């Protein structure tokens, strides 16, 4: 029996090299620690990591995405593709147009999940707002919803009336449903392997409290989680002996929430395309012995590190996407695979060259041109987002155009 009533007292100071939070940020973080302390107590000293991550990111008013902090952009913690360059949205527009053109007018709708600060929505609406019937946004954070509205009012005021913020998933979806860096922000369950000769035990990793501080805890995985993890690892290794392949101490993530989300979208999508853009790999690259600590990462004011137990509510916590698991779940629920490639290839297949040269030609200010060239470089460079970020399209219904995936096909890695 674990000890109860050990509410953590205070956030430890951030490690050297990370900027110190402001007093009001510390106060918010300590309030969130209080919430976590109660949840850990309620779980007899153990809080599953996915539940911990949901509290960190989405507690109203206190969570990372639900609090008042500016998470995106130079003054925040990280930047995403639409903030790097409007060329990202211009290329995406090419593909969206072709998909929507294959649908009857009343189904020419876009649903964006997790629209962040609204930059991409604003850019897409400015470019093609007159070609779509509606632009729906599903966003968990009320604070971000308000920011999205302000951004769209600035970038595409004439189309603001087409935008609706949905409080819950509609029963039926048509058109294009998409998320840029959505799945990486969904809570993940964590597991760890213990091996004894050829036998493997699956442990679930969670969070507890020790001497007034958050600490890692493990417990034996319940049967359904145990078998989901084993299935995923067997798929990734094509049936290899897990003890020999990974060894004791190997730990990684299992994207239960993301998979549940994909299943529910697949079931609701009547006709159209589900488009997901994110960092990640197919299962055989995701679950590698060399990646023995998994892919969980934290971002705090443009510093990346791996400790989610510090700076609670003040830093992003994210994991890479297992695109094989996502694809399998979509196929299981009636979707077909339209394409899977790297972000660089997807953008190039969508006229990146012409769009970029037109854009830069119209850019009169020398400094602006440098900034846009650097943004473009980040989007496609193999060392930045070009290779690590992938684009996956799954479809329901008619045969949809897959020109955005015409070269650089990676479906054999899924
Ligand atoms: C990393 S941000 C990406 C923001 C934006 N798409 C961009 O590219 O800048 C993740 C976003 O997904 C939202 N989010 C996470 N889970 C969600 C869910 N189940 N439904 C809707 N939005 C979600 C977060 O609140 C946040 O806006």
Short mmCIF file of C-alpha atoms and ligand atoms in Angstrom, two decimals:
data_model
loop_
_atom_site.label_atom_id
_atom_site.label_comp_id
_atom_site.label_asym_id
_atom_site.label_seq_id
_atom_site.Cartn_x
_atom_site.Cartn_y
_atom_site.Cartn_z
CA UNK A 1 0.00 0.00 0.00
CA UNK A 2 1.48 3.34 -0.99
CA UNK A 3 1.54 6.30 1.38
CA UNK A 4 -1.31 8.78 1.11
CA UNK A 5 -1.60 12.53 1.65
CA UNK A 6 1.75 13.43 0.23
CA UNK A 7 0.70 16.51 -1.73
CA UNK A 8 3.84 17.95 -3.35
CA UNK A 9 4.87 21.16 -1.64
CA UNK A 10 6.55 23.19 -4.31
CA UNK A 11 8.03 23.08 -7.75
CA UNK A 12 11.80 22.50 -7.64
CA UNK A 13 13.90 25.19 -9.33
CA UNK A 14 14.45 24.44 -13.05
CA UNK A 15 17.79 22.81 -13.84
CA UNK A 16 20.68 25.06 -14.83
CA UNK A 17 20.42 26.21 -18.43
CA UNK A 18 16.63 26.61 -18.40
CA UNK A 19 15.24 30.13 -17.90
CA UNK A 20 13.60 30.68 -14.49
CA UNK A 21 9.81 31.17 -14.59
CA UNK A 22 8.23 34.44 -13.44
CA UNK A 23 6.58 34.50 -9.98
CA UNK A 24 3.06 34.40 -11.43
CA UNK A 25 4.02 31.37 -13.54
CA UNK A 26 5.39 29.65 -10.44
CA UNK A 27 2.11 30.37 -8.63
CA UNK A 28 0.14 28.73 -11.47
CA UNK A 29 2.52 25.81 -11.58
CA UNK A 30 2.18 25.29 -7.81
CA UNK A 31 -1.62 25.40 -8.12
CA UNK A 32 -1.39 22.66 -10.76
CA UNK A 33 0.90 20.66 -8.47
CA UNK A 34 -1.89 20.82 -5.91
CA UNK A 35 -4.34 19.34 -8.45
CA UNK A 36 -1.83 16.62 -9.32
CA UNK A 37 -1.25 15.86 -5.64
CA UNK A 38 -4.96 15.17 -5.16
CA UNK A 39 -5.09 12.98 -8.26
CA UNK A 40 -2.07 10.98 -7.09
CA UNK A 41 -3.66 10.58 -3.68
CA UNK A 42 -6.93 9.46 -5.25
CA UNK A 43 -4.97 6.81 -7.18
CA UNK A 44 -3.37 5.46 -3.98
CA UNK A 45 -0.05 7.06 -4.82
CA UNK A 46 0.02 6.22 -8.55
CA UNK A 47 -1.18 8.40 -11.43
CA UNK A 48 -1.04 6.85 -14.90
CA UNK A 49 1.18 8.95 -17.16
CA UNK A 50 -1.56 9.69 -19.71
CA UNK A 51 -3.75 11.06 -16.92
CA UNK A 52 -0.81 13.07 -15.61
CA UNK A 53 -0.13 14.46 -19.10
CA UNK A 54 -3.79 15.40 -19.61
CA UNK A 55 -3.74 17.36 -16.34
CA UNK A 56 -0.44 19.04 -17.30
CA UNK A 57 -1.68 20.17 -20.68
CA UNK A 58 -5.44 20.64 -20.44
CA UNK A 59 -6.53 21.55 -16.89
CA UNK A 60 -8.77 24.62 -17.45
CA UNK A 61 -6.89 27.82 -16.59
CA UNK A 62 -3.78 25.97 -15.36
CA UNK A 63 -2.75 23.47 -18.05
CA UNK A 64 -0.06 24.26 -20.58
CA UNK A 65 -2.48 24.64 -23.50
CA UNK A 66 -5.40 25.86 -21.38
CA UNK A 67 -3.55 28.54 -19.44
CA UNK A 68 -2.80 32.12 -20.43
CA UNK A 69 0.81 31.59 -21.63
CA UNK A 70 1.91 32.32 -25.20
CA UNK A 71 3.01 28.85 -26.18
CA UNK A 72 3.65 29.42 -29.89
CA UNK A 73 6.16 31.62 -31.66
CA UNK A 74 9.36 33.43 -30.72
CA UNK A 75 8.10 34.57 -27.30
CA UNK A 76 6.65 31.13 -26.52
CA UNK A 77 8.17 27.67 -26.35
CA UNK A 78 8.13 26.36 -29.92
CA UNK A 79 7.09 27.20 -33.46
CA UNK A 80 5.01 25.10 -35.83
CA UNK A 81 5.10 24.98 -39.63
CA UNK A 82 2.40 27.61 -40.34
CA UNK A 83 4.21 30.12 -38.15
CA UNK A 84 7.49 29.48 -39.95
CA UNK A 85 6.21 30.38 -43.38
CA UNK A 86 2.90 31.06 -45.16
CA UNK A 87 4.26 28.85 -47.95
CA UNK A 88 3.24 25.83 -45.86
CA UNK A 89 -0.44 26.85 -46.08
CA UNK A 90 -0.11 27.72 -49.78
CA UNK A 91 1.15 24.21 -50.60
CA UNK A 92 -1.51 22.63 -48.42
CA UNK A 93 -4.14 24.65 -50.25
CA UNK A 94 -3.12 22.93 -53.52
CA UNK A 95 -3.92 19.54 -52.06
CA UNK A 96 -7.08 20.55 -50.19
CA UNK A 97 -8.55 22.07 -53.36
CA UNK A 98 -8.13 18.83 -55.28
CA UNK A 99 -9.71 16.77 -52.53
CA UNK A 100 -12.65 19.12 -52.06
CA UNK A 101 -13.25 19.37 -55.82
CA UNK A 102 -14.05 15.64 -55.86
CA UNK A 103 -16.96 16.19 -53.44
CA UNK A 104 -20.48 17.56 -53.90
CA UNK A 105 -20.71 21.27 -52.96
CA UNK A 106 -22.52 20.62 -49.68
CA UNK A 107 -19.67 18.36 -48.54
CA UNK A 108 -16.87 20.80 -49.33
CA UNK A 109 -16.08 21.39 -45.67
CA UNK A 110 -12.92 21.54 -43.62
CA UNK A 111 -12.68 20.46 -39.98
CA UNK A 112 -9.46 21.36 -38.22
CA UNK A 113 -8.58 19.78 -34.88
CA UNK A 114 -6.23 21.61 -32.51
CA UNK A 115 -5.87 24.85 -34.45
CA UNK A 116 -3.28 26.32 -32.04
CA UNK A 117 -3.05 30.09 -32.43
CA UNK A 118 -5.20 29.97 -35.60
CA UNK A 119 -2.43 30.90 -38.06
CA UNK A 120 -3.02 27.98 -40.42
CA UNK A 121 -6.81 28.39 -40.31
CA UNK A 122 -6.44 32.10 -41.11
CA UNK A 123 -4.02 31.44 -43.96
CA UNK A 124 -6.15 28.67 -45.48
CA UNK A 125 -9.30 30.76 -45.24
CA UNK A 126 -7.58 33.75 -46.83
CA UNK A 127 -6.45 31.55 -49.74
CA UNK A 128 -9.55 29.40 -50.31
CA UNK A 129 -12.34 30.60 -48.01
CA UNK A 130 -14.64 31.33 -50.96
CA UNK A 131 -14.25 27.71 -52.16
CA UNK A 132 -15.51 26.00 -49.01
CA UNK A 133 -18.89 25.73 -47.33
CA UNK A 134 -17.72 25.76 -43.74
CA UNK A 135 -14.54 25.68 -41.64
CA UNK A 136 -15.09 23.96 -38.30
CA UNK A 137 -12.54 23.99 -35.52
CA UNK A 138 -12.41 21.56 -32.61
CA UNK A 139 -10.13 22.90 -29.90
CA UNK A 140 -9.84 21.72 -26.28
CA UNK A 141 -8.44 24.97 -24.94
CA UNK A 142 -10.90 27.86 -24.47
CA UNK A 143 -7.95 30.23 -24.26
CA UNK A 144 -6.67 29.09 -27.67
CA UNK A 145 -10.16 29.31 -29.18
CA UNK A 146 -10.16 33.03 -28.38
CA UNK A 147 -6.71 33.44 -29.95
CA UNK A 148 -7.81 31.54 -33.05
CA UNK A 149 -10.78 33.85 -33.48
CA UNK A 150 -8.56 36.94 -33.21
CA UNK A 151 -6.03 35.54 -35.71
CA UNK A 152 -8.70 34.61 -38.26
CA UNK A 153 -10.34 38.03 -37.84
CA UNK A 154 -6.99 39.53 -38.77
CA UNK A 155 -5.95 37.21 -41.63
CA UNK A 156 -9.31 36.44 -43.26
CA UNK A 157 -12.00 38.74 -41.81
CA UNK A 158 -14.28 38.19 -44.82
CA UNK A 159 -14.55 34.46 -43.99
CA UNK A 160 -14.89 34.60 -40.21
CA UNK A 161 -18.61 33.82 -40.51
CA UNK A 162 -17.78 30.45 -42.07
CA UNK A 163 -15.88 29.38 -38.95
CA UNK A 164 -17.59 27.49 -36.14
CA UNK A 165 -15.96 26.26 -32.94
CA UNK A 166 -17.48 22.90 -32.09
CA UNK A 167 -17.82 21.92 -28.46
CA UNK A 168 -17.87 18.24 -29.31
CA UNK A 169 -17.29 15.87 -32.18
CA UNK A 170 -20.13 16.01 -34.72
CA UNK A 171 -21.89 12.69 -35.37
CA UNK A 172 -21.04 12.90 -39.08
CA UNK A 173 -18.08 14.45 -40.85
CA UNK A 174 -17.58 15.20 -44.54
CA UNK A 175 -14.81 16.80 -46.54
CA UNK A 176 -11.31 17.19 -45.15
CA UNK A 177 -10.59 16.57 -41.48
CA UNK A 178 -7.08 17.51 -40.50
CA UNK A 179 -4.66 18.18 -37.67
CA UNK A 180 -1.20 19.70 -37.82
CA UNK A 181 0.84 18.64 -34.79
CA UNK A 182 -2.36 17.40 -33.15
CA UNK A 183 -1.60 13.78 -32.30
CA UNK A 184 1.73 14.65 -30.66
CA UNK A 185 -0.21 16.74 -28.11
CA UNK A 186 -2.49 13.87 -27.05
CA UNK A 187 -1.69 12.12 -23.76
CA UNK A 188 0.23 8.83 -24.07
CA UNK A 189 0.52 5.83 -21.77
CA UNK A 190 4.07 4.82 -20.87
CA UNK A 191 5.40 1.30 -20.47
CA UNK A 192 8.65 -0.29 -19.42
CA UNK A 193 9.95 -3.79 -20.09
CA UNK A 194 11.41 -6.10 -17.43
CA UNK A 195 13.02 -9.19 -18.84
CA UNK A 196 14.03 -12.47 -17.29
CA UNK A 197 15.82 -14.70 -19.82
CA UNK A 198 13.29 -14.92 -22.69
CA UNK A 199 10.31 -13.73 -20.64
CA UNK A 200 9.06 -10.14 -20.71
CA UNK A 201 6.97 -8.39 -18.11
CA UNK A 202 5.19 -5.15 -19.08
CA UNK A 203 5.08 -2.43 -16.46
CA UNK A 204 3.07 0.76 -16.69
CA UNK A 205 4.91 3.96 -15.81
CA UNK A 206 3.17 6.67 -13.88
CA UNK A 207 3.82 9.44 -11.40
CA UNK A 208 3.85 9.41 -7.60
CA UNK A 209 5.21 11.58 -4.81
CA UNK A 210 8.35 11.04 -2.79
CA UNK A 211 9.52 13.45 -0.08
CA UNK A 212 7.16 16.14 -1.34
CA UNK A 213 8.33 15.91 -4.95
CA UNK A 214 6.90 14.24 -8.03
CA UNK A 215 8.69 11.00 -8.91
CA UNK A 216 8.40 8.14 -11.40
CA UNK A 217 6.55 4.99 -10.33
CA UNK A 218 5.85 1.71 -12.08
CA UNK A 219 3.20 -0.94 -11.56
CA UNK A 220 2.31 -4.17 -13.31
CA UNK A 221 0.36 -3.38 -16.46
CA UNK A 222 -3.30 -4.38 -16.44
CA UNK A 223 -4.14 -7.17 -18.89
CA UNK A 224 -5.59 -5.04 -21.72
CA UNK A 225 -2.66 -2.60 -21.68
CA UNK A 226 -0.18 -5.49 -21.47
CA UNK A 227 -1.61 -7.11 -24.58
CA UNK A 228 -1.92 -3.81 -26.53
CA UNK A 229 1.77 -3.09 -25.91
CA UNK A 230 2.86 -6.64 -26.82
CA UNK A 231 0.82 -6.49 -30.05
CA UNK A 232 2.37 -3.18 -31.00
CA UNK A 233 5.93 -4.35 -30.28
CA UNK A 234 5.34 -7.60 -32.18
CA UNK A 235 4.06 -5.60 -35.15
CA UNK A 236 7.08 -3.28 -34.98
CA UNK A 237 9.59 -6.13 -34.78
CA UNK A 238 7.75 -8.57 -37.06
CA UNK A 239 7.36 -11.05 -34.24
CA UNK A 240 10.88 -10.92 -32.77
CA UNK A 241 11.54 -12.15 -29.25
CA UNK A 242 10.91 -9.00 -27.24
CA UNK A 243 13.30 -9.84 -24.40
CA UNK A 244 16.17 -10.37 -26.79
CA UNK A 245 15.30 -7.44 -29.03
CA UNK A 246 14.81 -4.74 -26.41
CA UNK A 247 16.21 -5.93 -23.07
CA UNK A 248 15.25 -4.89 -19.55
CA UNK A 249 14.56 -1.21 -18.91
CA UNK A 250 13.39 -0.39 -22.43
CA UNK A 251 10.59 2.14 -22.11
CA UNK A 252 8.38 3.91 -24.60
CA UNK A 253 4.92 5.28 -25.26
CA UNK A 254 1.62 3.76 -26.30
CA UNK A 255 -0.73 6.30 -27.98
CA UNK A 256 -4.05 5.06 -26.60
CA UNK A 257 -5.84 8.42 -26.82
CA UNK A 258 -4.63 9.20 -30.34
CA UNK A 259 -5.78 5.78 -31.53
CA UNK A 260 -9.19 6.23 -29.92
CA UNK A 261 -9.46 9.60 -31.65
CA UNK A 262 -8.55 8.11 -35.07
CA UNK A 263 -11.15 5.37 -34.59
CA UNK A 264 -13.86 7.88 -33.74
CA UNK A 265 -13.01 10.10 -36.75
CA UNK A 266 -12.93 7.07 -39.05
CA UNK A 267 -16.38 6.03 -37.86
CA UNK A 268 -17.82 9.52 -38.28
CA UNK A 269 -16.26 10.36 -41.64
CA UNK A 270 -18.89 9.70 -44.32
CA UNK A 271 -16.89 10.81 -47.32
CA UNK A 272 -13.60 12.63 -47.44
CA UNK A 273 -10.00 12.60 -46.23
CA UNK A 274 -8.32 12.53 -42.84
CA UNK A 275 -4.99 14.34 -43.10
CA UNK A 276 -2.43 14.20 -40.28
CA UNK A 277 0.87 16.06 -40.24
CA UNK A 278 3.24 15.44 -37.37
CA UNK A 279 6.67 14.28 -36.26
CA UNK A 280 7.02 10.54 -36.06
CA UNK A 281 7.78 7.31 -37.83
CA UNK A 282 6.42 3.91 -38.72
CA UNK A 283 6.42 1.35 -35.88
CA UNK A 284 9.68 -0.34 -36.88
CA UNK A 285 11.51 2.98 -36.54
CA UNK A 286 9.52 4.09 -33.49
CA UNK A 287 10.20 1.04 -31.32
CA UNK A 288 13.94 0.61 -31.76
CA UNK A 289 16.34 -0.78 -29.12
CA UNK A 290 18.46 2.37 -29.62
CA UNK A 291 15.44 4.52 -28.69
CA UNK A 292 15.39 2.88 -25.28
CA UNK A 293 13.80 5.83 -23.44
CA UNK A 294 11.00 6.44 -25.96
CA UNK A 295 10.28 9.75 -27.66
CA UNK A 296 8.73 11.85 -24.89
CA UNK A 297 10.03 15.44 -25.06
CA UNK A 298 9.42 18.71 -23.25
CA UNK A 299 9.74 22.20 -24.72
CA UNK A 300 10.28 25.22 -22.58
CA UNK A 301 11.20 28.57 -24.13
CA UNK A 302 12.91 26.91 -27.09
CA UNK A 303 14.89 24.50 -24.88
CA UNK A 304 14.16 20.80 -25.43
CA UNK A 305 14.65 18.25 -22.62
CA UNK A 306 13.13 14.98 -21.37
CA UNK A 307 11.83 15.64 -17.83
CA UNK A 308 8.03 16.10 -17.65
CA UNK A 309 8.07 16.15 -13.84
CA UNK A 310 9.44 19.69 -13.68
CA UNK A 311 7.92 23.04 -14.72
CA UNK A 312 4.45 21.51 -14.53
CA UNK A 313 1.96 23.39 -16.67
CA UNK A 314 4.70 25.70 -17.94
CA UNK A 315 6.22 23.49 -20.60
CA UNK A 316 4.94 21.47 -23.51
CA UNK A 317 5.04 17.69 -23.12
CA UNK A 318 4.81 15.75 -26.34
CA UNK A 319 5.63 12.45 -27.95
CA UNK A 320 6.30 11.39 -31.52
CA UNK A 321 3.57 9.68 -33.51
CA UNK A 322 3.57 5.98 -34.37
CA UNK A 323 2.10 6.33 -37.87
CA UNK A 324 1.78 2.56 -38.28
CA UNK A 325 -0.55 2.31 -35.30
CA UNK A 326 -2.56 5.31 -36.55
CA UNK A 327 -2.87 3.79 -40.04
CA UNK A 328 -3.86 0.36 -38.73
CA UNK A 329 -6.57 1.93 -36.60
CA UNK A 330 -7.91 3.92 -39.57
CA UNK A 331 -7.94 0.84 -41.82
CA UNK A 332 -9.67 -1.20 -39.12
CA UNK A 333 -12.48 1.35 -39.07
CA UNK A 334 -13.13 1.60 -42.80
CA UNK A 335 -10.56 4.10 -44.11
CA UNK A 336 -8.19 3.45 -47.00
CA UNK A 337 -4.59 4.60 -47.17
CA UNK A 338 -4.17 7.45 -49.64
CA UNK A 339 -0.57 8.38 -48.98
CA UNK A 340 2.28 8.64 -46.51
CA UNK A 341 5.41 10.65 -47.12
CA UNK A 342 7.73 13.17 -45.52
CA UNK A 343 6.71 16.80 -45.08
CA UNK A 344 9.44 17.90 -47.53
CA UNK A 345 8.14 15.57 -50.25
CA UNK A 346 4.52 16.51 -49.61
CA UNK A 347 5.31 20.20 -49.98
CA UNK A 348 7.43 19.62 -53.09
CA UNK A 349 4.67 17.50 -54.64
CA UNK A 350 2.35 20.44 -53.99
CA UNK A 351 4.28 22.95 -56.10
CA UNK A 352 6.63 24.18 -53.40
CA UNK A 353 9.22 25.33 -55.95
CA UNK A 354 6.88 27.62 -57.92
CA UNK A 355 5.03 28.87 -54.87
CA UNK A 356 8.25 29.71 -53.02
CA UNK A 357 9.86 31.51 -55.95
CA UNK A 358 6.69 33.57 -56.62
CA UNK A 359 6.45 34.43 -52.95
CA UNK A 360 10.09 35.42 -52.53
CA UNK A 361 10.00 37.45 -55.75
CA UNK A 362 7.16 39.55 -54.33
CA UNK A 363 9.04 40.03 -51.09
CA UNK A 364 10.62 43.48 -51.46
CA UNK A 365 12.17 43.86 -48.05
CA UNK A 366 15.60 42.20 -47.85
CA UNK A 367 15.25 41.25 -44.17
CA UNK A 368 11.81 39.72 -44.80
CA UNK A 369 13.21 37.71 -47.65
CA UNK A 370 15.96 36.30 -45.40
CA UNK A 371 13.38 35.42 -42.70
CA UNK A 372 11.13 33.67 -45.23
CA UNK A 373 14.04 31.81 -46.79
CA UNK A 374 15.09 30.59 -43.35
CA UNK A 375 11.50 29.50 -42.57
CA UNK A 376 11.30 27.64 -45.84
CA UNK A 377 14.62 25.96 -45.16
CA UNK A 378 13.31 24.70 -41.80
CA UNK A 379 10.16 23.28 -43.40
CA UNK A 380 12.05 21.12 -45.88
CA UNK A 381 15.56 20.58 -44.52
CA UNK A 382 16.29 16.95 -43.58
CA UNK A 383 17.97 18.18 -40.42
CA UNK A 384 14.86 20.14 -39.34
CA UNK A 385 11.24 19.31 -40.19
CA UNK A 386 11.57 17.97 -43.74
CA UNK A 387 12.31 14.36 -42.86
CA UNK A 388 11.12 13.88 -39.26
CA UNK A 389 7.69 15.32 -40.01
CA UNK A 390 5.40 13.03 -41.97
CA UNK A 391 2.13 13.51 -43.80
CA UNK A 392 -0.47 10.76 -43.68
CA UNK A 393 -3.75 10.78 -45.62
CA UNK A 394 -6.53 8.25 -45.06
CA UNK A 395 -9.75 8.38 -47.08
CA UNK A 396 -13.35 7.26 -46.91
CA UNK A 397 -15.50 6.91 -50.01
CA UNK A 398 -14.59 7.98 -53.53
CA UNK A 399 -11.14 7.58 -54.98
CA UNK A 400 -9.36 10.78 -54.07
CA UNK A 401 -6.48 12.41 -55.88
CA UNK A 402 -3.11 11.63 -54.27
CA UNK A 403 -0.89 14.05 -56.19
CA UNK A 404 0.61 15.30 -52.92
CA UNK A 405 2.11 11.84 -52.44
CA UNK A 406 3.12 11.19 -56.03
CA UNK A 407 6.84 11.00 -55.23
CA UNK A 408 8.63 10.00 -52.04
CA UNK A 409 6.11 7.30 -51.10
CA UNK A 410 6.88 5.88 -47.64
CA UNK A 411 3.92 3.56 -47.21
CA UNK A 412 6.25 0.57 -47.08
CA UNK A 413 7.56 1.90 -43.73
CA UNK A 414 4.14 1.75 -42.07
C1 LIG B 1 1.11 21.39 -30.82
S1 LIG B 1 -0.38 22.29 -30.90
C2 LIG B 1 -0.53 22.50 -32.65
C3 LIG B 1 -1.28 23.74 -33.02
C4 LIG B 1 -1.51 24.02 -34.50
N1 LIG B 1 -2.18 22.94 -35.18
C5 LIG B 1 -0.26 24.43 -35.22
O1 LIG B 1 0.18 23.70 -36.10
O2 LIG B 1 0.30 25.47 -34.89
C6 LIG B 1 -1.60 21.10 -30.47
C7 LIG B 1 -3.02 21.62 -30.48
O3 LIG B 1 -3.94 20.52 -30.39
C8 LIG B 1 -4.95 20.83 -29.44
N2 LIG B 1 -5.55 19.53 -29.04
C9 LIG B 1 -4.97 18.50 -28.40
N3 LIG B 1 -5.80 17.45 -28.29
C10 LIG B 1 -6.95 17.81 -28.92
C11 LIG B 1 -8.19 17.14 -29.18
N4 LIG B 1 -8.44 15.90 -28.75
N5 LIG B 1 -9.14 17.82 -29.85
C12 LIG B 1 -8.92 19.07 -30.30
N6 LIG B 1 -7.76 19.75 -30.08
C13 LIG B 1 -6.79 19.13 -29.41
C14 LIG B 1 -4.20 21.65 -28.41
O4 LIG B 1 -5.03 22.36 -27.54
C15 LIG B 1 -3.38 22.55 -29.35
O5 LIG B 1 -4.15 23.60 -29.88
#
